[in-house]
mmCIF file of C-alpha atoms in Angstrom:
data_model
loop_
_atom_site.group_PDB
_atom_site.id
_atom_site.type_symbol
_atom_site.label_atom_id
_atom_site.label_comp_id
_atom_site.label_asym_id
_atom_site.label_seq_id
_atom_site.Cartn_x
_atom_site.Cartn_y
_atom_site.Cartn_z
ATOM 1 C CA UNK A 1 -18.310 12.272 -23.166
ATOM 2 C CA UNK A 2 -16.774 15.642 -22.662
ATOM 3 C CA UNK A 3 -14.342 15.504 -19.893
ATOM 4 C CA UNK A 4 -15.765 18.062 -17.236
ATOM 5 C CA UNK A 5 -13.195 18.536 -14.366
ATOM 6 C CA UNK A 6 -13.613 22.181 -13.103
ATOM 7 C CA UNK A 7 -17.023 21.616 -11.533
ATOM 8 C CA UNK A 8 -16.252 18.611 -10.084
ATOM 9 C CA UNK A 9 -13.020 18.780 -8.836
ATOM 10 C CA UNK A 10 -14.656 22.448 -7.043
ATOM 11 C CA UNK A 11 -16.595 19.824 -4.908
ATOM 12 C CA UNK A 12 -13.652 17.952 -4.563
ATOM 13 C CA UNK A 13 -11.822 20.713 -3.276
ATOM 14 C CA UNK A 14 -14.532 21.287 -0.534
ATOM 15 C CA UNK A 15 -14.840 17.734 0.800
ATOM 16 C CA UNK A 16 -10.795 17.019 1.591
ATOM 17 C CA UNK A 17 -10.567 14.832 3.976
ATOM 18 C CA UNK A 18 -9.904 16.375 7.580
ATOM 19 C CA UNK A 19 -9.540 12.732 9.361
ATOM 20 C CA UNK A 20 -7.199 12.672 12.342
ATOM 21 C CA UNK A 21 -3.456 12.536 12.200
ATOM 22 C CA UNK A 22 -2.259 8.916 12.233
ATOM 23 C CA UNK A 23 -1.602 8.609 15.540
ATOM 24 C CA UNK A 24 17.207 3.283 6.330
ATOM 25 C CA UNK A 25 18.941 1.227 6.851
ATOM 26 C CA UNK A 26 20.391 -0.023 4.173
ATOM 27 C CA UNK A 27 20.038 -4.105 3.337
ATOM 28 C CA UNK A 28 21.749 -6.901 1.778
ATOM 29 C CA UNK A 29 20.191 -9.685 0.638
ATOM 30 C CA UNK A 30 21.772 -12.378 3.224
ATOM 31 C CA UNK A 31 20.906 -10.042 5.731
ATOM 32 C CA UNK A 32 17.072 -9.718 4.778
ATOM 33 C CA UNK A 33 16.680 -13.121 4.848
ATOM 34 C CA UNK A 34 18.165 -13.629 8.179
ATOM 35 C CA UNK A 35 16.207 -11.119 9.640
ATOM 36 C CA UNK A 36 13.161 -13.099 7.970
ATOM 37 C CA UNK A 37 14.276 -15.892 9.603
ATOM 38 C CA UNK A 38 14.679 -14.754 13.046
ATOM 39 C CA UNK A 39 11.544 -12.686 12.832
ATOM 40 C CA UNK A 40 9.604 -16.068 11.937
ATOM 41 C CA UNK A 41 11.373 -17.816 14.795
ATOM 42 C CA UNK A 42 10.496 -15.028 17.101
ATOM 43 C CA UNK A 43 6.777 -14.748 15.746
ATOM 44 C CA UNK A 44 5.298 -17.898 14.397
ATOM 45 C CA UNK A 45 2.676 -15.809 13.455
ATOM 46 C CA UNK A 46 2.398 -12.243 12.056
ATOM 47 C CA UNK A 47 0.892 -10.317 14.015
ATOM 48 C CA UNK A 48 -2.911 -10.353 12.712
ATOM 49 C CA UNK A 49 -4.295 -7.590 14.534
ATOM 50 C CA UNK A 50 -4.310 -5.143 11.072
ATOM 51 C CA UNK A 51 -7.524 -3.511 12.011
ATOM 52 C CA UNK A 52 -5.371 -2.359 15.972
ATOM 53 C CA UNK A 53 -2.226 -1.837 13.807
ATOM 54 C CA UNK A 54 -2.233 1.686 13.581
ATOM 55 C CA UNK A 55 -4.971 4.784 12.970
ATOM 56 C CA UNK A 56 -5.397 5.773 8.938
ATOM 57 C CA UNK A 57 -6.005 8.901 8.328
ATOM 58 C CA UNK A 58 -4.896 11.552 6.074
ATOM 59 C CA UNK A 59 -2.579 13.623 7.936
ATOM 60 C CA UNK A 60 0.931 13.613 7.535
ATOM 61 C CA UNK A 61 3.187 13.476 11.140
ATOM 62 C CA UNK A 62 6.262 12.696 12.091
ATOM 63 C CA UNK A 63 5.807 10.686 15.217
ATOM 64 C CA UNK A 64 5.051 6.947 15.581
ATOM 65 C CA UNK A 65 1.633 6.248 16.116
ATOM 66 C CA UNK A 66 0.916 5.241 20.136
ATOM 67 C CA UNK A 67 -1.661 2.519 21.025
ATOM 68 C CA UNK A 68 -3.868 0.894 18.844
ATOM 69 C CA UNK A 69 -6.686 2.048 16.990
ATOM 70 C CA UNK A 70 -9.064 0.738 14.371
ATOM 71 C CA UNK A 71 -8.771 1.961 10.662
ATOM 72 C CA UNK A 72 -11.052 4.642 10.279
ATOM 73 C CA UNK A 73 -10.392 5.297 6.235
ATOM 74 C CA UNK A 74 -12.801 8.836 5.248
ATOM 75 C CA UNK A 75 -15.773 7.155 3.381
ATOM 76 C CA UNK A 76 -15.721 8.005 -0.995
ATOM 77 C CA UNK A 77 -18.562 10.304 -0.473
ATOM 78 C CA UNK A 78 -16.433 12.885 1.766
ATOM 79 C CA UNK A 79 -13.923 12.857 -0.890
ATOM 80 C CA UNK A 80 -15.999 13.976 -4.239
ATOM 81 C CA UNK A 81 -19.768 14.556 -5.103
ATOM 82 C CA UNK A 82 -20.791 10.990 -5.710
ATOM 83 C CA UNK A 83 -23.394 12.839 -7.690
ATOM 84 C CA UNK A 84 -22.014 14.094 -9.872
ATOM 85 C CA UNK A 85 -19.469 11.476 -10.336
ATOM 86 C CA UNK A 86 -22.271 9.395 -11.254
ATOM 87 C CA UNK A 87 -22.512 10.909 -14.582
ATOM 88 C CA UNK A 88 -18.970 10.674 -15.462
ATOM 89 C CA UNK A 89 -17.852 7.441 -17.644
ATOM 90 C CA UNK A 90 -15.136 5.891 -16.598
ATOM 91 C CA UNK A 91 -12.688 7.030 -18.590
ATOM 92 C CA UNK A 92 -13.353 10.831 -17.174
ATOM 93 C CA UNK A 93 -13.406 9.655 -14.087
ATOM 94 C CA UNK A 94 -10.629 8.346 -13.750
ATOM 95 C CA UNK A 95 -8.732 11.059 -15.269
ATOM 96 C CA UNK A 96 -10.088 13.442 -12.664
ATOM 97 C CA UNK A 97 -9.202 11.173 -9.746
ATOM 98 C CA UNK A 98 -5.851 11.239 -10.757
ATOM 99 C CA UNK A 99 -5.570 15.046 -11.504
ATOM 100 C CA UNK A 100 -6.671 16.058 -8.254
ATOM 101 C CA UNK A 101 -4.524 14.119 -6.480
ATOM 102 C CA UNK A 102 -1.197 15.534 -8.166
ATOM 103 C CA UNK A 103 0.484 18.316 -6.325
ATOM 104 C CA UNK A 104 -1.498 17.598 -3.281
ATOM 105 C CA UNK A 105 0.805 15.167 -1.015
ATOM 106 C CA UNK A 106 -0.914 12.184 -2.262
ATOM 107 C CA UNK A 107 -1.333 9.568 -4.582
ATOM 108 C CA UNK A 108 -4.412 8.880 -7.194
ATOM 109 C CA UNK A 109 -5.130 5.747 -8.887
ATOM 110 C CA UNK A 110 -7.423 3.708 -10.224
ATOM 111 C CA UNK A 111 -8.046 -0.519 -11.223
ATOM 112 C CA UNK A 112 -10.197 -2.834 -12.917
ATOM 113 C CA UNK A 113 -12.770 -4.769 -10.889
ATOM 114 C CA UNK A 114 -11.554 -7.495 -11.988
ATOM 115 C CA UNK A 115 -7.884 -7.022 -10.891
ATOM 116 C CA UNK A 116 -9.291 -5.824 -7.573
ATOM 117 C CA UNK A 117 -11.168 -8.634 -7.089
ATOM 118 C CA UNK A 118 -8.034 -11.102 -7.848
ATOM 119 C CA UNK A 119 -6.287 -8.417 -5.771
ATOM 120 C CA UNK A 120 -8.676 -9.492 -2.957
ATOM 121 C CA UNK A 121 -8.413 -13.354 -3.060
ATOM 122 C CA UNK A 122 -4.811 -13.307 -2.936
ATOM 123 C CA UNK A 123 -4.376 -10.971 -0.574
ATOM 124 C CA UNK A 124 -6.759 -12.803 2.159
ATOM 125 C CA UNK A 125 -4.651 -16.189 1.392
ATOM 126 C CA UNK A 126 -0.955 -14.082 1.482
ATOM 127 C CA UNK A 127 -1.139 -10.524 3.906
ATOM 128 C CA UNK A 128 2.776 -10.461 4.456
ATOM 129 C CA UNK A 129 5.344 -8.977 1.908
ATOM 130 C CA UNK A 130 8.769 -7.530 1.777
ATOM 131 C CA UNK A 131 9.890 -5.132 -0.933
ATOM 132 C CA UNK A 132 13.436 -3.317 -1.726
ATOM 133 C CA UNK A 133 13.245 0.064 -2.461
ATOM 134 C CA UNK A 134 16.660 1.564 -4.424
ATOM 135 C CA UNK A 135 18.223 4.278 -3.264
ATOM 136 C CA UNK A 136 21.415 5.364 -4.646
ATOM 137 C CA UNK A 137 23.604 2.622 -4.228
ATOM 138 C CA UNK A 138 21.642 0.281 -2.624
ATOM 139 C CA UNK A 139 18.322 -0.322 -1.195
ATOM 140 C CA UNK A 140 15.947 -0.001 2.131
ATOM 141 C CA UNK A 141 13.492 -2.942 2.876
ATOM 142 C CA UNK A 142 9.301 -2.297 3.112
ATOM 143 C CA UNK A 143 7.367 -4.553 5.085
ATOM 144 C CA UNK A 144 3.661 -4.830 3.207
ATOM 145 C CA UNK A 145 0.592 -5.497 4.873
ATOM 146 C CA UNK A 146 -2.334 -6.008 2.769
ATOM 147 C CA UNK A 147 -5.554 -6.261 4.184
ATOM 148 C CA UNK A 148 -8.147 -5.216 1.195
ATOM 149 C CA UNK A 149 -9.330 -2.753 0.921
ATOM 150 C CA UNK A 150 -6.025 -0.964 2.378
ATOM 151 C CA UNK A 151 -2.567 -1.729 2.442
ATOM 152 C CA UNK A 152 0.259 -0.394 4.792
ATOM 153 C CA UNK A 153 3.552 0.258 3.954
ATOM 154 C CA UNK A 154 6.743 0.656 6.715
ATOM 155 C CA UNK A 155 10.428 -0.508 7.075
ATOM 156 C CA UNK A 156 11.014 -3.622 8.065
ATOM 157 C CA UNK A 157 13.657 -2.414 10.596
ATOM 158 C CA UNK A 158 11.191 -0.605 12.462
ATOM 159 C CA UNK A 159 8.322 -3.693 12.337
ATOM 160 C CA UNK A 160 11.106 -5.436 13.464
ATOM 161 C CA UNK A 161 11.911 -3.003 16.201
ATOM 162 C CA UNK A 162 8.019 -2.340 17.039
ATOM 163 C CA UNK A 163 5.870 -4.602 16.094
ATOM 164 C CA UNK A 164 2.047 -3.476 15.716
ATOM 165 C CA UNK A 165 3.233 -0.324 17.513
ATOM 166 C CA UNK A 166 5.341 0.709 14.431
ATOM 167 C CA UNK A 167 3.097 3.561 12.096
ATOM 168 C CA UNK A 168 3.328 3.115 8.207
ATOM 169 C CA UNK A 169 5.342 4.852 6.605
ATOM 170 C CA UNK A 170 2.666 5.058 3.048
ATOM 171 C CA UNK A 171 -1.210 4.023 3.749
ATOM 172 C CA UNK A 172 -3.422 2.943 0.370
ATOM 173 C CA UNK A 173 -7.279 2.321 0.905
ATOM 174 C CA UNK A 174 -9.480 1.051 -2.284
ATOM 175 C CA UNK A 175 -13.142 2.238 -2.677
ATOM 176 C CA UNK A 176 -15.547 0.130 -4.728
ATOM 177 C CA UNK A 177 -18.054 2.374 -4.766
ATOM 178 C CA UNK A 178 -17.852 2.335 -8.557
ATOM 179 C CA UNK A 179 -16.578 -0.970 -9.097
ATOM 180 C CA UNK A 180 -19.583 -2.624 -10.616
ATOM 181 C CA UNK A 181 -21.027 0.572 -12.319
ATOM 182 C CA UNK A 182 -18.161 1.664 -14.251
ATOM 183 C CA UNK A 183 -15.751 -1.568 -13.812
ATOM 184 C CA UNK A 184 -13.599 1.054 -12.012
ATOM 185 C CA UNK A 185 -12.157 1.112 -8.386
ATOM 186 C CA UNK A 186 -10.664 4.026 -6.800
ATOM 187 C CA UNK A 187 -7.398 4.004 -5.075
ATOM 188 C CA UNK A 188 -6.182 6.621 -2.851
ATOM 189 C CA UNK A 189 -2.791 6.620 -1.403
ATOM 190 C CA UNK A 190 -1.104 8.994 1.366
ATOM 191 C CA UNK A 191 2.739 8.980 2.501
ATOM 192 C CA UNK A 192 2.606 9.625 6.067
ATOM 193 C CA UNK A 193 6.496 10.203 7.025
ATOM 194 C CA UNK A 194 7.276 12.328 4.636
ATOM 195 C CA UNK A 195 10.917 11.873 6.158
ATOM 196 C CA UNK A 196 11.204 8.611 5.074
ATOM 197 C CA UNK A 197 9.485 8.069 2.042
ATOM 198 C CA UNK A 198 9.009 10.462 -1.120
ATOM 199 C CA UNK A 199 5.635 10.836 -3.036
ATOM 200 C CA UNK A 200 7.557 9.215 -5.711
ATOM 201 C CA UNK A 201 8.438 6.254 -3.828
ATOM 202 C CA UNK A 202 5.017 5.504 -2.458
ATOM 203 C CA UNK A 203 3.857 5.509 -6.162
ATOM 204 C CA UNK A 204 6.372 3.071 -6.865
ATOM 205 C CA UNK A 205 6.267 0.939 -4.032
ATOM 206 C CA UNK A 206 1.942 0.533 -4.957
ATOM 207 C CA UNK A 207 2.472 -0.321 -8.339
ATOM 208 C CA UNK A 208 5.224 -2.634 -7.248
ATOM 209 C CA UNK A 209 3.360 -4.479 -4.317
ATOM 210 C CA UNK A 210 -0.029 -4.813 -7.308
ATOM 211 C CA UNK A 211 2.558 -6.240 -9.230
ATOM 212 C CA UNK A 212 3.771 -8.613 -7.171
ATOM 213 C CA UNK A 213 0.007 -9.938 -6.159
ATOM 214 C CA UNK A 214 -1.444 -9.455 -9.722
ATOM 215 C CA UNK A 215 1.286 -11.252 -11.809
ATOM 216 C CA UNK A 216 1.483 -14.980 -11.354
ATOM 217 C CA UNK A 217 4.913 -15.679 -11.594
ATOM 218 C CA UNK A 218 5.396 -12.887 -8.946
ATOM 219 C CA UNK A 219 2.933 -13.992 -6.953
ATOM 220 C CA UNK A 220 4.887 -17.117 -6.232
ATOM 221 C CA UNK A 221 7.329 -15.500 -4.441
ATOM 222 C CA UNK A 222 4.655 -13.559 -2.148
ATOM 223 C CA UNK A 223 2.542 -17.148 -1.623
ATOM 224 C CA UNK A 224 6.586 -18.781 -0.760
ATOM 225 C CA UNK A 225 6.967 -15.623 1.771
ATOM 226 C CA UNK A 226 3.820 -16.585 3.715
ATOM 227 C CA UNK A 227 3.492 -20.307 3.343
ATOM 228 C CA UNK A 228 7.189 -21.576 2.967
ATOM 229 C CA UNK A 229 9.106 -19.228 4.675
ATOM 230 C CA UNK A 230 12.006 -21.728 4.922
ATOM 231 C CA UNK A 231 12.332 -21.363 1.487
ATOM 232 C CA UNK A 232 11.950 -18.184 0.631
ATOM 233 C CA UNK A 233 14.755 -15.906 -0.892
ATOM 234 C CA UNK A 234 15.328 -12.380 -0.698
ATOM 235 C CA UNK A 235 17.304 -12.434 -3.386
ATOM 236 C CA UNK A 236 14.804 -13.713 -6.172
ATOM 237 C CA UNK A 237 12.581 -10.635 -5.415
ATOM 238 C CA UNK A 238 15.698 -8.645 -6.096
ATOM 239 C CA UNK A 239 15.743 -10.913 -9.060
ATOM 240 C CA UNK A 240 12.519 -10.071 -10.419
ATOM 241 C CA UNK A 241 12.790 -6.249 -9.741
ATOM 242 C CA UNK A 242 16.177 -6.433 -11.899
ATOM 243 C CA UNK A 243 18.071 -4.815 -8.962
ATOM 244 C CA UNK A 244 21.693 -6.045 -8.044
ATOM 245 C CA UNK A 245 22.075 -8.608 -5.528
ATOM 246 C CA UNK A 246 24.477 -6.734 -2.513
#
């Protein structure tokens, strides 16, 4: 099928989202892993309120978010004509998804339904995970909380300092709307502190935290962070990444 983006992505343009704003320390791995420690000690269990965690929406700010307040994620249909998306095939669909996204502060990208759906079961079993993101010479730690159909993204040092008060730095929310039509789910992603986190790096850090749930030998690390914390180490994430161990 022809690809068709102009008309399309003109009803994109008119349906952004206008939700409401969501109201670096640099790591070894000894260190990570006694912070993991402690923070276990301190909380036996992660906090599970996700849904009070923090507002989503798709405004960038600069301030932690105050309170808590349910998700409220814009539903698919604000986003693009469903419409006319209807008659795309997957393939074009995709491809416009991901073009209107680029130059416009966020991230577009799509997945199988059947990776979403594995996605999904490990995710409900494992919410908790802790990735190092390189910068320079070495590298700041993200504290993952994945709740399908979103996942949140901040530093661990400020979970650690705030607990469910602390804001994400990178929000991602799934939509399924298409997932057993055209096998294809949509996945939108928005950096919220743009101070702390480049487009780039939220790309990288969702690709990364899919990897580490969608690949079994990864996912053994993420099932060892939740269920045997005692022995879990930083340092074979590190490992797996290729990155040098500080």
């Amino acid at each position: 099928m022809q690809r068709i983006s102009s008309g399309l992505l003109r009803n994109l343009s008119c349906s952004i989202l206008s939700a409401n704003a969501l109201k670096h320390r640099t790591f070894t791995a000894c260190s990570v892993n006694r912070i993991l420690r402690n923070f276990r000690q301190q909380e036996p269990t992660v906090p599970g309120h996700f849904l009070k965690w923090v507002s989503l929406g798709f405004v960038r700010t600069s301030r932690f978010a105050t309170g808590f307040t349910p998700l409220q994620p814009k539903p698919l249909d604000s986003i693009i004509d469903m419409e006319r998306a209807k008659e795309k095939s997957p393939e074009d669909l995709a491809s416009i998804w991901d073009d209107y996204h680029l130059g416009r502060g966020h991230i577009g990208a799509t997945m199988k339904s059947k990776l979403y759906h594995l996605l999904v079961q490990r995710a409900a079993d494992c919410r908790y995970f802790v990735i190092p993101l390189w910068r320079g010479s070495g590298y700041t730690t993200m504290f993952a909380q994945v709740q399908m159909p979103h996942i949140l993204f901040t530093g661990l040092e400020d979970y650690k300092a705030r607990g469910t008060q602390a804001a994400p730095y990178f929000t991602a929310s799934f939509y399924t709307e298409f997932a057993e039509s055209k096998d294809l789910v949509l996945i939108r992603g928005d950096v919220v502190f743009t101070s702390k986190l480049t487009d780039e790096e939220a790309k990288w850090l969702l690709e990364t935290a899919q990897s580490f749930y969608l690949n079994d030998a990864r996912y053994k690390l993420v099932e060892r962070f939740n269920k045997e914390t005692r022995d879990f180490e930083f340092k074979d994430v590190l490992r797996a990444l290729d990155m040098p161990i500080l």
